[in-house]
Amino acid sequence: MAMLKALDRKLLRDLRGMWSQALTIALVVASGIGGFITTLSAVNSLSLAREAFYAEGHFADVFAAVKRAPDSLAAVLREVPGVADVQTTTEEVVRITLPDSSDPVIGQLIGLDRREPQRMNRVTLRSGRALSASAGQGGVMEAWVSEAFATARGLKAGSSVSALVNGKRRTLRVVGIALSPEYIFAGLFGMPDQRGFGVFWVDRDALSAAYDMGGAFNRVAVKLAPQADENVVIDALAQRLARYGGRAPNGREHQTSHAMLDSEMKVQTVMGTVLPAIFLLVAAFLLNVVVSRLVATQRGQIAALKALGCDNRAIGWHYLKLVLAIVSLGLVLGLLLGDVLGGLFSRLYTEVFRFPHFVHRVGPQLIGISVGLTLFTAVFGTFNALIATVRLTPAEAMRPPSPGNYRPAFSERLLGAWGQHRPAVRMVLRNMERRPLRTGLSIVGVAAAVAIVIMGHFFRDAIDAIVDTQFNLAMRSDISVWTTEAVPDRARLELARLPGVTAVESTRFVSVNLHHGHRSERSQVRGYPAQPELYRIIDADGHAFAPSGGGLVMTDRLAEKLALRPGDGVEVEVLEGKARRFNVTLDRTVREVMGLNAYMDRRVLNHLLGDDDVSTGFLLGLARGHEEAALKATAQLPRVAGAFSKATMLRNMQNLSARNVRIMSTVLTMFASIIAIGVVYNNARIALAEREWELASLRVLGFTRAEVSALLLGELGLSIALALPIGMGLGWLLVHSVGALLANDQFLFPVVIRARTFAGAAVVVLLAGAGSALVVRRRIDQLDMVSALKTRD
């Protein structure tokens, strides 16, 4: 018992003596645990909120759109095997005009039946009152508006906006703010745009009357029966909807809101597992180095303890307790930090994804996993050192380590005469080469720190590259407009006469199923000019491609899902209008950043569809300063269903999505910088502890403090110099690996590492080295030579 108390007192003395090293290692552990808790607690909170909202709102399983179908068809659809319930409604996309704002806004009008409660996709009224029976009278339609849009635009009960409903200007009077499980995510073209896209729920009778849809519907939601086969049900529904111009039904995975939410959760799950794992591996490496070298400097103490009867288990447990004390501090700091930052990330999520109830919490399962990871890090990082301690016999431990075999090093011979005249350089090189394993581990540790800092900056570089690719290289038009249906291409002549228009290009988008063998994928064929100028196909490396051949240009991820190679044939099944199929060849693949896209020459697409020269959209190039006038003019064109401004969309995205990515990247960079400082500082302190006797001997022999410091700091500086290029190479590999893990159908993070990122990583490590050098130099100046030399008596 007395021996155990003595070991506990020794433990406290050791911790007190190495407090700064212990603190930096604890911070590295805290970074790993904090990153794990931050991301996964936010993802888990997001998942719980989604599941609760889906259950509360009875979110549908299958969705379909038709041109116009009678209400009696709903009963037919309910008889389809595997269908539990069917709900129909009327929906239309309209242009919204806000008071005192020229920004283009797209509105989704959804009809609610006031006489029959919603059975699926229930709308949650957050504030306001129910829609009244007088809705639609006098050109005024009462509406509930989606919460995200209302918040972004400052709308509340009593506010009014103008909508172009079936060619007629109507007033939408807001009487309530609402949420729906269909629109947890709201945006245009896969990007969050809460200022440019709003959902408006209105009285179904009023909306049907406006579009001459009395007794009919154009949207249907389906709830599947338990154990039903979704694909079989979708095929059966498609057969019954085809005669009504129905597009192929799709499950939740193709529902925009669900797909974007699911994609974000998968990305953050990767972030919350891969990167913290790397951080904890670095922590384990540091623990291994620190404990191994602590054991080496305490050989005499270990020998004395064994000679006095202390068994191997007690000594091993003593050093393990030392490590557990350090990682426990890191665990507590990581849990606190993860809870705080997880709450921050959750608040960022609530700006993009809207739920009636969203509470951030760190579940007991995450805490349990964190404890397990911490214990694993402690044991894994110190296992070899503990085994070496147990195997060390008292007689061997009492002997000082054998002196090194000093001789001209290989690196000295390479330096030639320059190295011969500099004893300090020769001593540094000999010491590093004499201990290749220790030197290699030091360099690898610093290189890992450089790689992690590069990883932290990568997401900022990626979002900058995405913005540049999408909004500068690809999207060169100023305004894009689309029509309610395909129109003769000569409509572009009318658009060319609008104020400030300098160029017009026609497009045609068609929803399709692409088939190759037994594989099929839902997509959209985008028809562009053979040599487009206002919208170009740009790959992740910034290269432009044109759909100038007679076949398809396809995103490489879509081609991979279909097992296609250039030259293979593809069957295209058209999902809008009359049923049509045609075959086409895949000309080439493109590694695009966003989406599963397919492109071809618009005129060729029209020919394959059997149509005349028609278009469904137009890209407008404008003279500077004419955007507002052009947007107002397009609002007066009856066949224009909607328009968006590139500048407005970019501003809205920068204010939300890009900002959130940069915040997350900053947090990751902070964690990475802590690890870099921990690695460099611990290397410097451990080197000082190992060579304290040698440095004291040199001081006794007449070396000055500066000369003695130069020996140790020169080794540190050379290790950092060697580690920087290696770390940059490791960073490049790490970024590519993580980028591949993050790739999904909707998004591909371009692997872009800017020169400033490499420079920033180098600066972080160099500053850590400079700070460590100052601490080491101060300790060398305060070195007690008598005490240091006595350690080997």
mmCIF file with all atom_site columns, C-alpha atoms in Angstrom, residues 659-779:
data_model
loop_
_atom_site.group_PDB
_atom_site.id
_atom_site.type_symbol
_atom_site.label_atom_id
_atom_site.label_alt_id
_atom_site.label_comp_id
_atom_site.label_asym_id
_atom_site.label_entity_id
_atom_site.label_seq_id
_atom_site.pdbx_PDB_ins_code
_atom_site.Cartn_x
_atom_site.Cartn_y
_atom_site.Cartn_z
_atom_site.occupancy
_atom_site.B_iso_or_equiv
_atom_site.pdbx_formal_charge
_atom_site.auth_seq_id
_atom_site.auth_comp_id
_atom_site.auth_asym_id
_atom_site.auth_atom_id
_atom_site.pdbx_PDB_model_num
ATOM 1   C CA . ARG A 1 659 ? -20.655 30.899 -45.337 1.00 0.00 ? 659 ARG A CA 1
ATOM 2   C CA . ASN A 1 660 ? -21.568 27.730 -43.476 1.00 0.00 ? 660 ASN A CA 1
ATOM 3   C CA . VAL A 1 661 ? -18.880 25.709 -45.258 1.00 0.00 ? 661 VAL A CA 1
ATOM 4   C CA . ARG A 1 662 ? -16.296 28.347 -44.386 1.00 0.00 ? 662 ARG A CA 1
ATOM 5   C CA . ILE A 1 663 ? -17.344 28.300 -40.720 1.00 0.00 ? 663 ILE A CA 1
ATOM 6   C CA . MET A 1 664 ? -16.991 24.524 -40.630 1.00 0.00 ? 664 MET A CA 1
ATOM 7   C CA . SER A 1 665 ? -13.642 24.765 -42.403 1.00 0.00 ? 665 SER A CA 1
ATOM 8   C CA . THR A 1 666 ? -12.449 27.316 -39.847 1.00 0.00 ? 666 THR A CA 1
ATOM 9   C CA . VAL A 1 667 ? -13.353 24.978 -36.975 1.00 0.00 ? 667 VAL A CA 1
ATOM 10  C CA . LEU A 1 668 ? -11.541 22.108 -38.674 1.00 0.00 ? 668 LEU A CA 1
ATOM 11  C CA . THR A 1 669 ? -8.510  24.302 -39.307 1.00 0.00 ? 669 THR A CA 1
ATOM 12  C CA . MET A 1 670 ? -8.483  25.284 -35.626 1.00 0.00 ? 670 MET A CA 1
ATOM 13  C CA . PHE A 1 671 ? -8.418  21.617 -34.619 1.00 0.00 ? 671 PHE A CA 1
ATOM 14  C CA . ALA A 1 672 ? -5.673  20.911 -37.148 1.00 0.00 ? 672 ALA A CA 1
ATOM 15  C CA . SER A 1 673 ? -3.564  23.837 -35.917 1.00 0.00 ? 673 SER A CA 1
ATOM 16  C CA . ILE A 1 674 ? -3.829  22.581 -32.314 1.00 0.00 ? 674 ILE A CA 1
ATOM 17  C CA . ILE A 1 675 ? -2.546  19.198 -33.474 1.00 0.00 ? 675 ILE A CA 1
ATOM 18  C CA . ALA A 1 676 ? 0.327   20.811 -35.383 1.00 0.00 ? 676 ALA A CA 1
ATOM 19  C CA . ILE A 1 677 ? 1.364   22.796 -32.326 1.00 0.00 ? 677 ILE A CA 1
ATOM 20  C CA . GLY A 1 678 ? 1.080   19.699 -30.129 1.00 0.00 ? 678 GLY A CA 1
ATOM 21  C CA . VAL A 1 679 ? 3.263   17.593 -32.420 1.00 0.00 ? 679 VAL A CA 1
ATOM 22  C CA . VAL A 1 680 ? 6.010   20.189 -32.890 1.00 0.00 ? 680 VAL A CA 1
ATOM 23  C CA . TYR A 1 681 ? 6.096   21.265 -29.241 1.00 0.00 ? 681 TYR A CA 1
ATOM 24  C CA . ASN A 1 682 ? 6.222   17.706 -27.931 1.00 0.00 ? 682 ASN A CA 1
ATOM 25  C CA . ASN A 1 683 ? 9.028   16.802 -30.309 1.00 0.00 ? 683 ASN A CA 1
ATOM 26  C CA . ALA A 1 684 ? 11.042  19.759 -29.033 1.00 0.00 ? 684 ALA A CA 1
ATOM 27  C CA . ARG A 1 685 ? 10.381  19.058 -25.342 1.00 0.00 ? 685 ARG A CA 1
ATOM 28  C CA . ILE A 1 686 ? 11.092  15.349 -25.655 1.00 0.00 ? 686 ILE A CA 1
ATOM 29  C CA . ALA A 1 687 ? 14.345  16.030 -27.484 1.00 0.00 ? 687 ALA A CA 1
ATOM 30  C CA . LEU A 1 688 ? 15.361  18.371 -24.665 1.00 0.00 ? 688 LEU A CA 1
ATOM 31  C CA . ALA A 1 689 ? 14.518  15.771 -22.000 1.00 0.00 ? 689 ALA A CA 1
ATOM 32  C CA . GLU A 1 690 ? 16.511  13.078 -23.833 1.00 0.00 ? 690 GLU A CA 1
ATOM 33  C CA . ARG A 1 691 ? 19.613  15.194 -24.372 1.00 0.00 ? 691 ARG A CA 1
ATOM 34  C CA . GLU A 1 692 ? 19.663  17.139 -21.137 1.00 0.00 ? 692 GLU A CA 1
ATOM 35  C CA . TRP A 1 693 ? 22.785  15.269 -19.929 1.00 0.00 ? 693 TRP A CA 1
ATOM 36  C CA . GLU A 1 694 ? 24.624  15.856 -23.216 1.00 0.00 ? 694 GLU A CA 1
ATOM 37  C CA . LEU A 1 695 ? 23.743  19.553 -23.266 1.00 0.00 ? 695 LEU A CA 1
ATOM 38  C CA . ALA A 1 696 ? 24.866  20.006 -19.659 1.00 0.00 ? 696 ALA A CA 1
ATOM 39  C CA . SER A 1 697 ? 28.151  18.269 -20.491 1.00 0.00 ? 697 SER A CA 1
ATOM 40  C CA . LEU A 1 698 ? 28.749  20.659 -23.382 1.00 0.00 ? 698 LEU A CA 1
ATOM 41  C CA . ARG A 1 699 ? 28.058  23.624 -21.142 1.00 0.00 ? 699 ARG A CA 1
ATOM 42  C CA . VAL A 1 700 ? 30.668  22.335 -18.667 1.00 0.00 ? 700 VAL A CA 1
ATOM 43  C CA . LEU A 1 701 ? 33.129  21.963 -21.575 1.00 0.00 ? 701 LEU A CA 1
ATOM 44  C CA . GLY A 1 702 ? 32.740  25.656 -22.344 1.00 0.00 ? 702 GLY A CA 1
ATOM 45  C CA . PHE A 1 703 ? 30.018  25.833 -24.957 1.00 0.00 ? 703 PHE A CA 1
ATOM 46  C CA . THR A 1 704 ? 27.863  28.952 -24.685 1.00 0.00 ? 704 THR A CA 1
ATOM 47  C CA . ARG A 1 705 ? 24.092  28.852 -24.217 1.00 0.00 ? 705 ARG A CA 1
ATOM 48  C CA . ALA A 1 706 ? 23.618  29.937 -27.817 1.00 0.00 ? 706 ALA A CA 1
ATOM 49  C CA . GLU A 1 707 ? 25.907  27.177 -29.127 1.00 0.00 ? 707 GLU A CA 1
ATOM 50  C CA . VAL A 1 708 ? 24.189  24.523 -27.001 1.00 0.00 ? 708 VAL A CA 1
ATOM 51  C CA . SER A 1 709 ? 20.776  25.782 -28.081 1.00 0.00 ? 709 SER A CA 1
ATOM 52  C CA . ALA A 1 710 ? 21.842  25.696 -31.713 1.00 0.00 ? 710 ALA A CA 1
ATOM 53  C CA . LEU A 1 711 ? 22.511  21.955 -31.467 1.00 0.00 ? 711 LEU A CA 1
ATOM 54  C CA . LEU A 1 712 ? 19.026  21.125 -30.273 1.00 0.00 ? 712 LEU A CA 1
ATOM 55  C CA . LEU A 1 713 ? 17.125  23.762 -32.201 1.00 0.00 ? 713 LEU A CA 1
ATOM 56  C CA . GLY A 1 714 ? 19.102  23.009 -35.329 1.00 0.00 ? 714 GLY A CA 1
ATOM 57  C CA . GLU A 1 715 ? 17.824  19.439 -35.140 1.00 0.00 ? 715 GLU A CA 1
ATOM 58  C CA . LEU A 1 716 ? 14.279  20.726 -34.658 1.00 0.00 ? 716 LEU A CA 1
ATOM 59  C CA . GLY A 1 717 ? 14.612  23.119 -37.581 1.00 0.00 ? 717 GLY A CA 1
ATOM 60  C CA . LEU A 1 718 ? 16.073  20.472 -39.882 1.00 0.00 ? 718 LEU A CA 1
ATOM 61  C CA . SER A 1 719 ? 13.277  18.044 -38.947 1.00 0.00 ? 719 SER A CA 1
ATOM 62  C CA . ILE A 1 720 ? 10.666  20.687 -39.786 1.00 0.00 ? 720 ILE A CA 1
ATOM 63  C CA . ALA A 1 721 ? 12.430  21.529 -43.064 1.00 0.00 ? 721 ALA A CA 1
ATOM 64  C CA . LEU A 1 722 ? 12.392  17.866 -44.096 1.00 0.00 ? 722 LEU A CA 1
ATOM 65  C CA . ALA A 1 723 ? 8.823   17.376 -42.870 1.00 0.00 ? 723 ALA A CA 1
ATOM 66  C CA . LEU A 1 724 ? 7.289   20.286 -44.804 1.00 0.00 ? 724 LEU A CA 1
ATOM 67  C CA . PRO A 1 725 ? 7.547   18.822 -48.342 1.00 0.00 ? 725 PRO A CA 1
ATOM 68  C CA . ILE A 1 726 ? 6.653   15.355 -47.056 1.00 0.00 ? 726 ILE A CA 1
ATOM 69  C CA . GLY A 1 727 ? 3.643   16.791 -45.212 1.00 0.00 ? 727 GLY A CA 1
ATOM 70  C CA . MET A 1 728 ? 2.493   18.638 -48.311 1.00 0.00 ? 728 MET A CA 1
ATOM 71  C CA . GLY A 1 729 ? 2.599   15.375 -50.250 1.00 0.00 ? 729 GLY A CA 1
ATOM 72  C CA . LEU A 1 730 ? 0.681   13.619 -47.472 1.00 0.00 ? 730 LEU A CA 1
ATOM 73  C CA . GLY A 1 731 ? -1.820  16.482 -47.430 1.00 0.00 ? 731 GLY A CA 1
ATOM 74  C CA . TRP A 1 732 ? -2.386  16.057 -51.159 1.00 0.00 ? 732 TRP A CA 1
ATOM 75  C CA . LEU A 1 733 ? -3.038  12.326 -50.666 1.00 0.00 ? 733 LEU A CA 1
ATOM 76  C CA . LEU A 1 734 ? -5.287  12.958 -47.658 1.00 0.00 ? 734 LEU A CA 1
ATOM 77  C CA . VAL A 1 735 ? -7.374  15.534 -49.537 1.00 0.00 ? 735 VAL A CA 1
ATOM 78  C CA . HIS A 1 736 ? -7.825  13.168 -52.490 1.00 0.00 ? 736 HIS A CA 1
ATOM 79  C CA . SER A 1 737 ? -8.827  10.307 -50.178 1.00 0.00 ? 737 SER A CA 1
ATOM 80  C CA . VAL A 1 738 ? -11.358 12.372 -48.224 1.00 0.00 ? 738 VAL A CA 1
ATOM 81  C CA . GLY A 1 739 ? -12.668 13.943 -51.442 1.00 0.00 ? 739 GLY A CA 1
ATOM 82  C CA . ALA A 1 740 ? -13.340 10.465 -52.849 1.00 0.00 ? 740 ALA A CA 1
ATOM 83  C CA . LEU A 1 741 ? -15.172 9.460  -49.649 1.00 0.00 ? 741 LEU A CA 1
ATOM 84  C CA . LEU A 1 742 ? -17.335 12.601 -49.780 1.00 0.00 ? 742 LEU A CA 1
ATOM 85  C CA . ALA A 1 743 ? -18.374 12.173 -53.423 1.00 0.00 ? 743 ALA A CA 1
ATOM 86  C CA . ASN A 1 744 ? -22.076 11.425 -53.939 1.00 0.00 ? 744 ASN A CA 1
ATOM 87  C CA . ASP A 1 745 ? -24.692 11.693 -56.660 1.00 0.00 ? 745 ASP A CA 1
ATOM 88  C CA . GLN A 1 746 ? -25.485 15.334 -55.972 1.00 0.00 ? 746 GLN A CA 1
ATOM 89  C CA . PHE A 1 747 ? -22.032 16.651 -55.303 1.00 0.00 ? 747 PHE A CA 1
ATOM 90  C CA . LEU A 1 748 ? -18.339 16.179 -55.966 1.00 0.00 ? 748 LEU A CA 1
ATOM 91  C CA . PHE A 1 749 ? -15.854 18.155 -53.921 1.00 0.00 ? 749 PHE A CA 1
ATOM 92  C CA . PRO A 1 750 ? -13.212 19.265 -56.429 1.00 0.00 ? 750 PRO A CA 1
ATOM 93  C CA . VAL A 1 751 ? -9.739  18.429 -55.161 1.00 0.00 ? 751 VAL A CA 1
ATOM 94  C CA . VAL A 1 752 ? -8.243  21.897 -55.282 1.00 0.00 ? 752 VAL A CA 1
ATOM 95  C CA . ILE A 1 753 ? -5.387  22.919 -52.996 1.00 0.00 ? 753 ILE A CA 1
ATOM 96  C CA . ARG A 1 754 ? -4.325  26.492 -53.554 1.00 0.00 ? 754 ARG A CA 1
ATOM 97  C CA . ALA A 1 755 ? -0.778  27.751 -53.011 1.00 0.00 ? 755 ALA A CA 1
ATOM 98  C CA . ARG A 1 756 ? -2.014  29.808 -50.064 1.00 0.00 ? 756 ARG A CA 1
ATOM 99  C CA . THR A 1 757 ? -3.163  26.592 -48.359 1.00 0.00 ? 757 THR A CA 1
ATOM 100 C CA . PHE A 1 758 ? 0.293   25.016 -48.623 1.00 0.00 ? 758 PHE A CA 1
ATOM 101 C CA . ALA A 1 759 ? 1.811   28.291 -47.442 1.00 0.00 ? 759 ALA A CA 1
ATOM 102 C CA . GLY A 1 760 ? -0.666  28.551 -44.555 1.00 0.00 ? 760 GLY A CA 1
ATOM 103 C CA . ALA A 1 761 ? 0.140   25.018 -43.380 1.00 0.00 ? 761 ALA A CA 1
ATOM 104 C CA . ALA A 1 762 ? 3.840   25.790 -43.505 1.00 0.00 ? 762 ALA A CA 1
ATOM 105 C CA . VAL A 1 763 ? 3.340   29.014 -41.553 1.00 0.00 ? 763 VAL A CA 1
ATOM 106 C CA . VAL A 1 764 ? 1.350   27.216 -38.822 1.00 0.00 ? 764 VAL A CA 1
ATOM 107 C CA . VAL A 1 765 ? 4.083   24.613 -38.376 1.00 0.00 ? 765 VAL A CA 1
ATOM 108 C CA . LEU A 1 766 ? 6.879   27.192 -38.553 1.00 0.00 ? 766 LEU A CA 1
ATOM 109 C CA . LEU A 1 767 ? 5.159   29.350 -35.934 1.00 0.00 ? 767 LEU A CA 1
ATOM 110 C CA . ALA A 1 768 ? 4.710   26.286 -33.750 1.00 0.00 ? 768 ALA A CA 1
ATOM 111 C CA . GLY A 1 769 ? 8.393   25.536 -34.236 1.00 0.00 ? 769 GLY A CA 1
ATOM 112 C CA . ALA A 1 770 ? 9.387   29.100 -33.377 1.00 0.00 ? 770 ALA A CA 1
ATOM 113 C CA . GLY A 1 771 ? 7.261   29.072 -30.227 1.00 0.00 ? 771 GLY A CA 1
ATOM 114 C CA . SER A 1 772 ? 8.672   25.698 -29.216 1.00 0.00 ? 772 SER A CA 1
ATOM 115 C CA . ALA A 1 773 ? 12.189  26.965 -29.880 1.00 0.00 ? 773 ALA A CA 1
ATOM 116 C CA . LEU A 1 774 ? 11.642  29.903 -27.541 1.00 0.00 ? 774 LEU A CA 1
ATOM 117 C CA . VAL A 1 775 ? 10.418  27.584 -24.772 1.00 0.00 ? 775 VAL A CA 1
ATOM 118 C CA . VAL A 1 776 ? 13.324  25.190 -25.294 1.00 0.00 ? 776 VAL A CA 1
ATOM 119 C CA . ARG A 1 777 ? 15.885  27.975 -25.386 1.00 0.00 ? 777 ARG A CA 1
ATOM 120 C CA . ARG A 1 778 ? 14.494  29.370 -22.136 1.00 0.00 ? 778 ARG A CA 1
ATOM 121 C CA . ARG A 1 779 ? 14.764  25.969 -20.486 1.00 0.00 ? 779 ARG A CA 1
#
